[in-house]
PDB file of C-alpha atoms in Angstrom:
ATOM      1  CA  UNK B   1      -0.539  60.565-106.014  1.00 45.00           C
ATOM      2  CA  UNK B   2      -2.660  59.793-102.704  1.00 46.00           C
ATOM      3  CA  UNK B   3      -2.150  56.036-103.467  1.00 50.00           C
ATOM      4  CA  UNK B   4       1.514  56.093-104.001  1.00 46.00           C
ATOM      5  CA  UNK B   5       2.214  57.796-100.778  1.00 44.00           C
ATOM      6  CA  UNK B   6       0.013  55.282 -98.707  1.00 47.00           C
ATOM      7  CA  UNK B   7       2.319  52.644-100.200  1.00 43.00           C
ATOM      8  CA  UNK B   8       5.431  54.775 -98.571  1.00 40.00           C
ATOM      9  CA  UNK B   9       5.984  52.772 -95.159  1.00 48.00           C
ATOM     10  CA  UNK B  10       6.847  55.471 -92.717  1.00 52.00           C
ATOM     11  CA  UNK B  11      10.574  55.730 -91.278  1.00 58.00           C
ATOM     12  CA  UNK B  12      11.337  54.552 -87.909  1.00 61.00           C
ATOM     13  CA  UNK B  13      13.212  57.961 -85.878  1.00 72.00           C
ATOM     14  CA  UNK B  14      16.279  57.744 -84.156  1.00 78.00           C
ATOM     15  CA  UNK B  15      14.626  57.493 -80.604  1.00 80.00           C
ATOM     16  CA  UNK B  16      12.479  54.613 -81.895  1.00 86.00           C
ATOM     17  CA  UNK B  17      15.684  53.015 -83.244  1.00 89.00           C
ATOM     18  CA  UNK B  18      16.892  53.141 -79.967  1.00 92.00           C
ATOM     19  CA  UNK B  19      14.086  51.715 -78.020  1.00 93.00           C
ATOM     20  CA  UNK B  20      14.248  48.895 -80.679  1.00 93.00           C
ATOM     21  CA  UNK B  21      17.527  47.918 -79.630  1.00 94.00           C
ATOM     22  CA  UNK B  22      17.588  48.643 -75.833  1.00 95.00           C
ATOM     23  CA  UNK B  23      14.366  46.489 -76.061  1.00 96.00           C
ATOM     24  CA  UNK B  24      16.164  43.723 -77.478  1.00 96.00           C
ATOM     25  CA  UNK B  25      19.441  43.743 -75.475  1.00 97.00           C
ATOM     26  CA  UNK B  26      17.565  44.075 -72.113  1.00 97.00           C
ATOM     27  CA  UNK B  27      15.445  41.065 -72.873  1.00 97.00           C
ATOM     28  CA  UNK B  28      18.571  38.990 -74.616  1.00 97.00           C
ATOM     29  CA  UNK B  29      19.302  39.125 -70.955  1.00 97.00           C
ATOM     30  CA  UNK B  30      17.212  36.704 -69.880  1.00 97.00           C
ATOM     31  CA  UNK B  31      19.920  34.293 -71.450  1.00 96.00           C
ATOM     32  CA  UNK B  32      22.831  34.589 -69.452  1.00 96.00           C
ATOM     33  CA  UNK B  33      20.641  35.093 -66.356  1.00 95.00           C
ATOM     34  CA  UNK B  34      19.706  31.737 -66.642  1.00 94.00           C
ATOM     35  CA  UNK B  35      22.447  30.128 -67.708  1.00 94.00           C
ATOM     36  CA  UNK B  36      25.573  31.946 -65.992  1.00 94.00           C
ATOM     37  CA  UNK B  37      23.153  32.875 -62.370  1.00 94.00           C
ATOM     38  CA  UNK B  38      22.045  30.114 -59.628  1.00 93.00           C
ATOM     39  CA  UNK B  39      18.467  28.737 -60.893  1.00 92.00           C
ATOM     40  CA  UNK B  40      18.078  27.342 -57.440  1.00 90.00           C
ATOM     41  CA  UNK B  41      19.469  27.452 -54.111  1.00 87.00           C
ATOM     42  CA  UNK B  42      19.021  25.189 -50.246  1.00 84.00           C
ATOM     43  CA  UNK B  43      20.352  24.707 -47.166  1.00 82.00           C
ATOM     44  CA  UNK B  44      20.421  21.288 -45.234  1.00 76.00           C
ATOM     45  CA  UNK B  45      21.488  21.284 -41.387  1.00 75.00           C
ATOM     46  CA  UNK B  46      23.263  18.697 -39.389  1.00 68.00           C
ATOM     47  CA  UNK B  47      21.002  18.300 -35.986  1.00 64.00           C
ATOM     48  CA  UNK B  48      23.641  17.326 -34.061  1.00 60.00           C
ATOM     49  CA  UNK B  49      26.381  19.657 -35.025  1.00 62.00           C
ATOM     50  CA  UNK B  50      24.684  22.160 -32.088  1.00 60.00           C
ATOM     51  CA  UNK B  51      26.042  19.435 -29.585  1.00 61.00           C
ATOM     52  CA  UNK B  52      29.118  19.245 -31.026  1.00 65.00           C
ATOM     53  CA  UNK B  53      30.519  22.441 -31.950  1.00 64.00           C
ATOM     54  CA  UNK B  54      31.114  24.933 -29.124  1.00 62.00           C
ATOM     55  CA  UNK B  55      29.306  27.678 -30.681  1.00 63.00           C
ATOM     56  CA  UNK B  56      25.867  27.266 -29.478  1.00 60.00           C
ATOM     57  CA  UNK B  57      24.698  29.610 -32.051  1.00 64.00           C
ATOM     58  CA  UNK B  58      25.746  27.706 -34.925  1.00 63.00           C
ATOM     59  CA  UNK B  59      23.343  25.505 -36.284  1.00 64.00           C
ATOM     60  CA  UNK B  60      25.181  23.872 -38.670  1.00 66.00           C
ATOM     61  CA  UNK B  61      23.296  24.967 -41.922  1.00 73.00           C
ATOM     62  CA  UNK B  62      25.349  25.018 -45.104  1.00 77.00           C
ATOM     63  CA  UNK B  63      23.670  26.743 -48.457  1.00 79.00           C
ATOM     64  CA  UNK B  64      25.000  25.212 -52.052  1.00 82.00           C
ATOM     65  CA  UNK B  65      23.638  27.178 -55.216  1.00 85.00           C
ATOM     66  CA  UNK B  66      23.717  25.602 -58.965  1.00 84.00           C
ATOM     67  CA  UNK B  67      23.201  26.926 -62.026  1.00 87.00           C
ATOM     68  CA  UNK B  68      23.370  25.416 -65.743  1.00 87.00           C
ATOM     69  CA  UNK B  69      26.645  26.741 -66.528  1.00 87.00           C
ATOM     70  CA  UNK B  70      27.976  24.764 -63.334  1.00 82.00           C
ATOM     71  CA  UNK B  71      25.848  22.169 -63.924  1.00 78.00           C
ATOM     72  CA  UNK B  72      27.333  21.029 -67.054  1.00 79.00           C
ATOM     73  CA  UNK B  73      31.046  22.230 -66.418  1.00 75.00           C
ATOM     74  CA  UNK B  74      33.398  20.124 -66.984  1.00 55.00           C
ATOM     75  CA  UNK B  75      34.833  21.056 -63.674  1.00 51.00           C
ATOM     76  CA  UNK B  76      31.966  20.646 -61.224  1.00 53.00           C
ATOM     77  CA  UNK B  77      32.164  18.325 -58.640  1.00 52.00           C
ATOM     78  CA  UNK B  78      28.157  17.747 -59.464  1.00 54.00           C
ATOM     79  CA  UNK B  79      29.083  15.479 -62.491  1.00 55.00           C
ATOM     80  CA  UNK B  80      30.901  12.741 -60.512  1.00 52.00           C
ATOM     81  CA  UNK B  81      28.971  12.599 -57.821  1.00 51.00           C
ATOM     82  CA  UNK B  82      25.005  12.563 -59.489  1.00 55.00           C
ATOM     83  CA  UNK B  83      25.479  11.561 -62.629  1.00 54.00           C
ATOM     84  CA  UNK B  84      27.904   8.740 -64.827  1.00 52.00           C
ATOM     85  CA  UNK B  85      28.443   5.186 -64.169  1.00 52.00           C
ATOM     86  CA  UNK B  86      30.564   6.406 -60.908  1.00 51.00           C
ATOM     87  CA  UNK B  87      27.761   8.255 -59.932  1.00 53.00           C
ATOM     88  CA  UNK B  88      27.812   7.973 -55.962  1.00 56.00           C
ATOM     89  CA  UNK B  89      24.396   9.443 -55.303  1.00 60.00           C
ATOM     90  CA  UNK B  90      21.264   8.286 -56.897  1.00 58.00           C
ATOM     91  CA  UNK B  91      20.209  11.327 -58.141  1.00 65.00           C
ATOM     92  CA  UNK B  92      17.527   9.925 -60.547  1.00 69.00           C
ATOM     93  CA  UNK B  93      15.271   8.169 -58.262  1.00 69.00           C
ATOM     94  CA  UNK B  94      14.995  10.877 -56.077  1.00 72.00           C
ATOM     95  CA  UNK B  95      13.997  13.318 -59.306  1.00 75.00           C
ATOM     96  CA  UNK B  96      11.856  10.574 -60.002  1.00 79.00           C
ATOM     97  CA  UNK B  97       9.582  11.582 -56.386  1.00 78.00           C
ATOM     98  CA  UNK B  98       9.423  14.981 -57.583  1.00 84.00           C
ATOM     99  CA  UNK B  99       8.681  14.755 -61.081  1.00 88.00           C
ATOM    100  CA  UNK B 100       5.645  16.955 -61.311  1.00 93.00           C
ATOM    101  CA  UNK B 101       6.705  19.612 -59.167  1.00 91.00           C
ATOM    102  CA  UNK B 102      10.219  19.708 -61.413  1.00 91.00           C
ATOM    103  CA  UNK B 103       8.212  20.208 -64.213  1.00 94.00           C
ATOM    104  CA  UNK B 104       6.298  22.386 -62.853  1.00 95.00           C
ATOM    105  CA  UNK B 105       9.470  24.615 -62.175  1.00 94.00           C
ATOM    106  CA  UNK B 106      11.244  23.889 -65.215  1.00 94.00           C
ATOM    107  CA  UNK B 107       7.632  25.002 -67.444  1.00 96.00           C
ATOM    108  CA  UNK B 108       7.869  28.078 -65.599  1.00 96.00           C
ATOM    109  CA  UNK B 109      11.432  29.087 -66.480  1.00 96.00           C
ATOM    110  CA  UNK B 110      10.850  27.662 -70.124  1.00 96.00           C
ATOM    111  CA  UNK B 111       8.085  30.295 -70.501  1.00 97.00           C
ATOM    112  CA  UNK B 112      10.066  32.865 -69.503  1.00 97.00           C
ATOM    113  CA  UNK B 113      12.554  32.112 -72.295  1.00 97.00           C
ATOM    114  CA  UNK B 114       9.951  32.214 -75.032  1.00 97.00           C
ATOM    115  CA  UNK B 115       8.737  34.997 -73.631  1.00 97.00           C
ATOM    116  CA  UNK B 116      12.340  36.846 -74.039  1.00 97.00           C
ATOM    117  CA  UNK B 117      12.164  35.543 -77.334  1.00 97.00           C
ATOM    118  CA  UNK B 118       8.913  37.462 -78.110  1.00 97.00           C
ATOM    119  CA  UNK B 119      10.146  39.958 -77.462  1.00 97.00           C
ATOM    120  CA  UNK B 120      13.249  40.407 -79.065  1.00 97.00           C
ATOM    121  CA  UNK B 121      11.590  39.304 -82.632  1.00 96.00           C
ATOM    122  CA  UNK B 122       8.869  42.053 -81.589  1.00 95.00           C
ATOM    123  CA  UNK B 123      11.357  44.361 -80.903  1.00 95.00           C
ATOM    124  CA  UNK B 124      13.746  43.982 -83.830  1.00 93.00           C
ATOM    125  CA  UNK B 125      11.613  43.189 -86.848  1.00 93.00           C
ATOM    126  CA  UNK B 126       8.696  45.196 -85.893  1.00 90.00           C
ATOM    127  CA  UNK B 127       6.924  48.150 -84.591  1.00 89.00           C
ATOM    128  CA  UNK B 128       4.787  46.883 -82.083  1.00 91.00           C
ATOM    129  CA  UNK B 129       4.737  48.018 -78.765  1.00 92.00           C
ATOM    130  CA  UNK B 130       1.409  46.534 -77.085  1.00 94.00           C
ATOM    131  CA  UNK B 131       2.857  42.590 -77.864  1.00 95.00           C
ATOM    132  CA  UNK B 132       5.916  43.672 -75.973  1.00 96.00           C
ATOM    133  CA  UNK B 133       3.987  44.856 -73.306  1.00 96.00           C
ATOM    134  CA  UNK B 134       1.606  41.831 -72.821  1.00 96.00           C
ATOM    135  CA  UNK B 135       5.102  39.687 -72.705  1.00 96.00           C
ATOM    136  CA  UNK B 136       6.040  41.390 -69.925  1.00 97.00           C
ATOM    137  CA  UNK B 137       3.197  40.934 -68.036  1.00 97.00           C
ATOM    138  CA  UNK B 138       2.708  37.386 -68.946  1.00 97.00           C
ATOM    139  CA  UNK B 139       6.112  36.985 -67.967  1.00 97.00           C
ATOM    140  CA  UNK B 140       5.972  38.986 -64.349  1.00 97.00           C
ATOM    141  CA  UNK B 141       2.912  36.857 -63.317  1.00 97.00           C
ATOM    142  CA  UNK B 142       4.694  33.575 -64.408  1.00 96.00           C
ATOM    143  CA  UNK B 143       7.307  34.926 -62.073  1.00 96.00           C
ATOM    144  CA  UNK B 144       4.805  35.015 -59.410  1.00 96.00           C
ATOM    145  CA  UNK B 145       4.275  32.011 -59.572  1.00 96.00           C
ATOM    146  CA  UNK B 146       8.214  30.470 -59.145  1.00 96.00           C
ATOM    147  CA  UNK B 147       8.065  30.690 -55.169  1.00 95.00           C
ATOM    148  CA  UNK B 148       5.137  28.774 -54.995  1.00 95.00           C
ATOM    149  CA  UNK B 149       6.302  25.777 -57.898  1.00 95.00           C
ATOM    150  CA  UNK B 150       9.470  25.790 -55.341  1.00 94.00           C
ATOM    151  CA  UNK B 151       7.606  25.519 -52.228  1.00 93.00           C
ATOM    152  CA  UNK B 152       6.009  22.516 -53.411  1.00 93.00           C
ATOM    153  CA  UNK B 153       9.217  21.179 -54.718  1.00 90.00           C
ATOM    154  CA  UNK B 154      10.870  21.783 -50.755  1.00 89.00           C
ATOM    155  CA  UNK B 155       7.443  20.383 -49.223  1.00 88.00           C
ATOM    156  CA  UNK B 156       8.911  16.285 -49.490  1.00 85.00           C
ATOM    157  CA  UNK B 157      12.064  17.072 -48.480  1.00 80.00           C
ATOM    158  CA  UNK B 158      11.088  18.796 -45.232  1.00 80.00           C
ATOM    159  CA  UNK B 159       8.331  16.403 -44.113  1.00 80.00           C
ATOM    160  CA  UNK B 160      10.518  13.939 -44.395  1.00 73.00           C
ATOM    161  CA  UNK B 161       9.325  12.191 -47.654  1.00 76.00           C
ATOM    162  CA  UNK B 162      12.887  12.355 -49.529  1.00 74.00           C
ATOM    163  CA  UNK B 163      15.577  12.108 -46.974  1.00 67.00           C
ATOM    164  CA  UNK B 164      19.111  11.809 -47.072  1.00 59.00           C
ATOM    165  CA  UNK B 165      19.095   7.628 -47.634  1.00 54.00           C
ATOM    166  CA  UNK B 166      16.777   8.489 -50.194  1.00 57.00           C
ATOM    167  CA  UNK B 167      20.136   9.425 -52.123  1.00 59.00           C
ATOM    168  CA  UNK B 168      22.006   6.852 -50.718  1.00 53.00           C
ATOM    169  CA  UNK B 169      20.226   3.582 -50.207  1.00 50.00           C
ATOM    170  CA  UNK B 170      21.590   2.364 -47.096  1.00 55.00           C
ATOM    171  CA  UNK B 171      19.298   1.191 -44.999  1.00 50.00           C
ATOM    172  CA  UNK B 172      19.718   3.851 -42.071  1.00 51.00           C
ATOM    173  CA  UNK B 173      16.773   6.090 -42.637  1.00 53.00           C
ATOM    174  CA  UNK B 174      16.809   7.537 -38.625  1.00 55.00           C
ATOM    175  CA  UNK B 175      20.392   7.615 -38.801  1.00 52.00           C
ATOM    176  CA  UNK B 176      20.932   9.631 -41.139  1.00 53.00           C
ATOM    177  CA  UNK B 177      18.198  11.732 -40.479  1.00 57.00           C
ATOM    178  CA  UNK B 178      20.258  12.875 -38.124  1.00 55.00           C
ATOM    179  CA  UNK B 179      23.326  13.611 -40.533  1.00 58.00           C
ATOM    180  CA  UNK B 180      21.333  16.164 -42.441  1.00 64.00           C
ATOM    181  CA  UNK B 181      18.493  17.872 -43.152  1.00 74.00           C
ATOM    182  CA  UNK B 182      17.321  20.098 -45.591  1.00 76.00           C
ATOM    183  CA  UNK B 183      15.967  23.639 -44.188  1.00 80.00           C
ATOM    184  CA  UNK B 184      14.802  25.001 -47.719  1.00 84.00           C
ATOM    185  CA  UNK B 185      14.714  24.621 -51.529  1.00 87.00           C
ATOM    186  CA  UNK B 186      14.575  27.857 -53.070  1.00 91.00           C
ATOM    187  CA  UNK B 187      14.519  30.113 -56.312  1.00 93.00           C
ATOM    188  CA  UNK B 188      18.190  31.647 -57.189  1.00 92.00           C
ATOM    189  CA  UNK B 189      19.496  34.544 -57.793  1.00 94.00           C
ATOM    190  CA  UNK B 190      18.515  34.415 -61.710  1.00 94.00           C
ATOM    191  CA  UNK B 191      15.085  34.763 -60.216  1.00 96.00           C
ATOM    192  CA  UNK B 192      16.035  38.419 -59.008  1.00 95.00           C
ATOM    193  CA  UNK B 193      17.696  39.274 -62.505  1.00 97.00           C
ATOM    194  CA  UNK B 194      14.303  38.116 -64.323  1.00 97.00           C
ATOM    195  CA  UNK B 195      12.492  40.168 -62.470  1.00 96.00           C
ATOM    196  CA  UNK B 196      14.324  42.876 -63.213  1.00 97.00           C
ATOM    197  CA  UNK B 197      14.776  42.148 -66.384  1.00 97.00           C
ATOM    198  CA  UNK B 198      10.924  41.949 -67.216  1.00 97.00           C
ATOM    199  CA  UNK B 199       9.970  45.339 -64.867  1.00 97.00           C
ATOM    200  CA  UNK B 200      12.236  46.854 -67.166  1.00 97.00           C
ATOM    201  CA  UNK B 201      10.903  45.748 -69.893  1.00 97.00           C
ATOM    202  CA  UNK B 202       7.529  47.019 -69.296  1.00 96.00           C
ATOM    203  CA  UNK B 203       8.517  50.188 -67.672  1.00 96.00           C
ATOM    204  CA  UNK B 204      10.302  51.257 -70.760  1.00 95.00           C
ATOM    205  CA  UNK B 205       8.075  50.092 -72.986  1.00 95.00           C
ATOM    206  CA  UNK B 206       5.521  52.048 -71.092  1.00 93.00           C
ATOM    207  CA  UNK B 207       7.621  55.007 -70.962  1.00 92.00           C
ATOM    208  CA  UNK B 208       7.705  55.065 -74.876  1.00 91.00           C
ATOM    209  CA  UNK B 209       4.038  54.360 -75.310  1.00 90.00           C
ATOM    210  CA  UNK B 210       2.948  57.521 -73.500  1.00 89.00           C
ATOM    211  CA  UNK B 211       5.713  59.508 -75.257  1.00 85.00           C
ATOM    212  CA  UNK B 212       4.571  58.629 -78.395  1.00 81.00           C
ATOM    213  CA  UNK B 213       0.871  59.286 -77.552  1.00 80.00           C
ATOM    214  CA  UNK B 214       2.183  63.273 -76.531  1.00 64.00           C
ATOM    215  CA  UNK B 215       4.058  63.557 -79.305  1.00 59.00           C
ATOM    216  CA  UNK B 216       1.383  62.448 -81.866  1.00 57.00           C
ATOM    217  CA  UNK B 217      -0.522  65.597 -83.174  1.00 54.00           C
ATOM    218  CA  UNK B 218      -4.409  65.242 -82.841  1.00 55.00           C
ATOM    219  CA  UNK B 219      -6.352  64.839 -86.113  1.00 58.00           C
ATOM    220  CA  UNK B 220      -8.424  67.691 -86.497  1.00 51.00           C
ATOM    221  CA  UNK B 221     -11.366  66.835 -88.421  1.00 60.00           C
ATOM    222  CA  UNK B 222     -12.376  68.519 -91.896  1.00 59.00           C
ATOM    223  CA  UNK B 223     -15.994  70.525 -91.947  1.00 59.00           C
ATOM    224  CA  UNK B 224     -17.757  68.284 -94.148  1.00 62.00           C
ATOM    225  CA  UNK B 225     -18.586  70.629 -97.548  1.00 60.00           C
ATOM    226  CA  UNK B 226     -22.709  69.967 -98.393  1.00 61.00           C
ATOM    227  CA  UNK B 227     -22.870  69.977-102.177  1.00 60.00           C
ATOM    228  CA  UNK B 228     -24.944  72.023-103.526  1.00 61.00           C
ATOM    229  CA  UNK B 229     -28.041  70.285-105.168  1.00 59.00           C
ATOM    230  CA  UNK B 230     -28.991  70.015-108.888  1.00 58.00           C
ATOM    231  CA  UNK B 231     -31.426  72.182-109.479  1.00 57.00           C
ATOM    232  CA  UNK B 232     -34.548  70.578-111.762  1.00 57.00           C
ATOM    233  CA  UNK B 233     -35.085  71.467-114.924  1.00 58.00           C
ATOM    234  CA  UNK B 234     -38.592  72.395-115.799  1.00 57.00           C
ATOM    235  CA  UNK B 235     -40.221  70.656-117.996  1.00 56.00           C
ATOM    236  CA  UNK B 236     -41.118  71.819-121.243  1.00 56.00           C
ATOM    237  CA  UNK B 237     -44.711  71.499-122.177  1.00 54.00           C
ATOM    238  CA  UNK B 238     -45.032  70.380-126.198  1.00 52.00           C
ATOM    239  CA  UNK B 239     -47.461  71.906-127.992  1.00 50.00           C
ATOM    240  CA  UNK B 240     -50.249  69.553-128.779  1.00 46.00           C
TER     241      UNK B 240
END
């Protein structure tokens, strides 16, 4: 009987069922965070636009965000003017000058995909808390790390390594230096929702760990029983 009940795998509650599939859903966020949210977002300035407007306290700066979903719309203005034959702006040679520091970025986002992926297969097909929980910490320090892969992908553009005839070829370097500038490359706002998204994560998780723990009843250990011990026979002397 004691085997056949070891063999009995033990039913998941109802509140256990739910943290399954909040679990999931909150990290099957991650998705259209990146995909639907600006991965990245600068500003460039036009130096001389402070001489030529008549506010003296605008500088000029515009911002532009992307993210994939624009990207690769069908609608986006990005299309025709960085990539295709018509292709005004040459887009690849200048990715070309930051190639390391793109992958960099891009390795760091990619991780943080798998890592959503982790955890949704964790969450859904098993019981496992403490792999969910090093995910999420994995994940929050590869986070960390974003701002810095993007302040190395800013550094050419602001000391003057990529410029703006860097896109266009012309031959008027100092010119158009003073056309535009950038001011900053930086993470976008799917960088805010990942964070959240992986806090959560781990809070929750958390959370359900140390209910658990409460609710589990503490083993109380059995005396141990001494048996009693065989008393020797005496031995019986045969008559010679």
């Amino acid at each position: 009987m004691k085997n056949e009940e070891k063999k009995v795998k033990k039913r998941d509650s109802g509140f256990n069922i739910m943290y399954r599939i909040v679990t999931a859903l909150i990290a099957a966020a991650t998705f259209p965070a990146m995909i639907f949210t600006s991965l990245f977002y600068f500003a460039y300035t036009i130096p001389l636009w402070p001489m030529i407007s008549q506010d003296a306290t605008d500088t000029g700066a515009t911002y532009f965000k992307m993210s994939i979903y624009e990207a690769l719309s069908d609608y986006s203005g990005f299309k025709g003017l960085f990539m295709g034959s018509d292709a005004k702006v040459d887009l690849m040679g200048v990715l070309e000058l930051v190639r390391r520091q793109l992958i960099a970025v891009i390795g760091l986002y990619a991780l943080i995909v798998i890592l959503a992926l982790v955890i949704i297969a964790f969450a859904l097909f098993t019981r496992k808390k403490l792999p969910i929980v090093i995910s999420s910490v994995i994940g929050i320090v590869a986070l960390a790390f974003i701002p810095l892969a993007f302040n190395r992908l800013q550094a050419p553009f602001l000391d003057g390594t990529i410029n703006l005839d860097s896109f266009l070829h012309l031959g008027l370097e100092n010119i158009l230096d003073l056309v535009a500038k950038v001011d900053f490359i930086k993470a976008g706002e799917a960088y805010t929702f990942l964070w959240v998204i992986f806090v959560a994560i781990l809070a929750w998780t958390g959370a359900v760990m140390l209910v658990n723990m409460g609710d589990e009843p503490k083993k109380v250990k059995e005396p141990k029983v001494k048996k009693p011990k065989k008393e020797k026979e005496p031995k019986e002397n045969t008559a010679e």
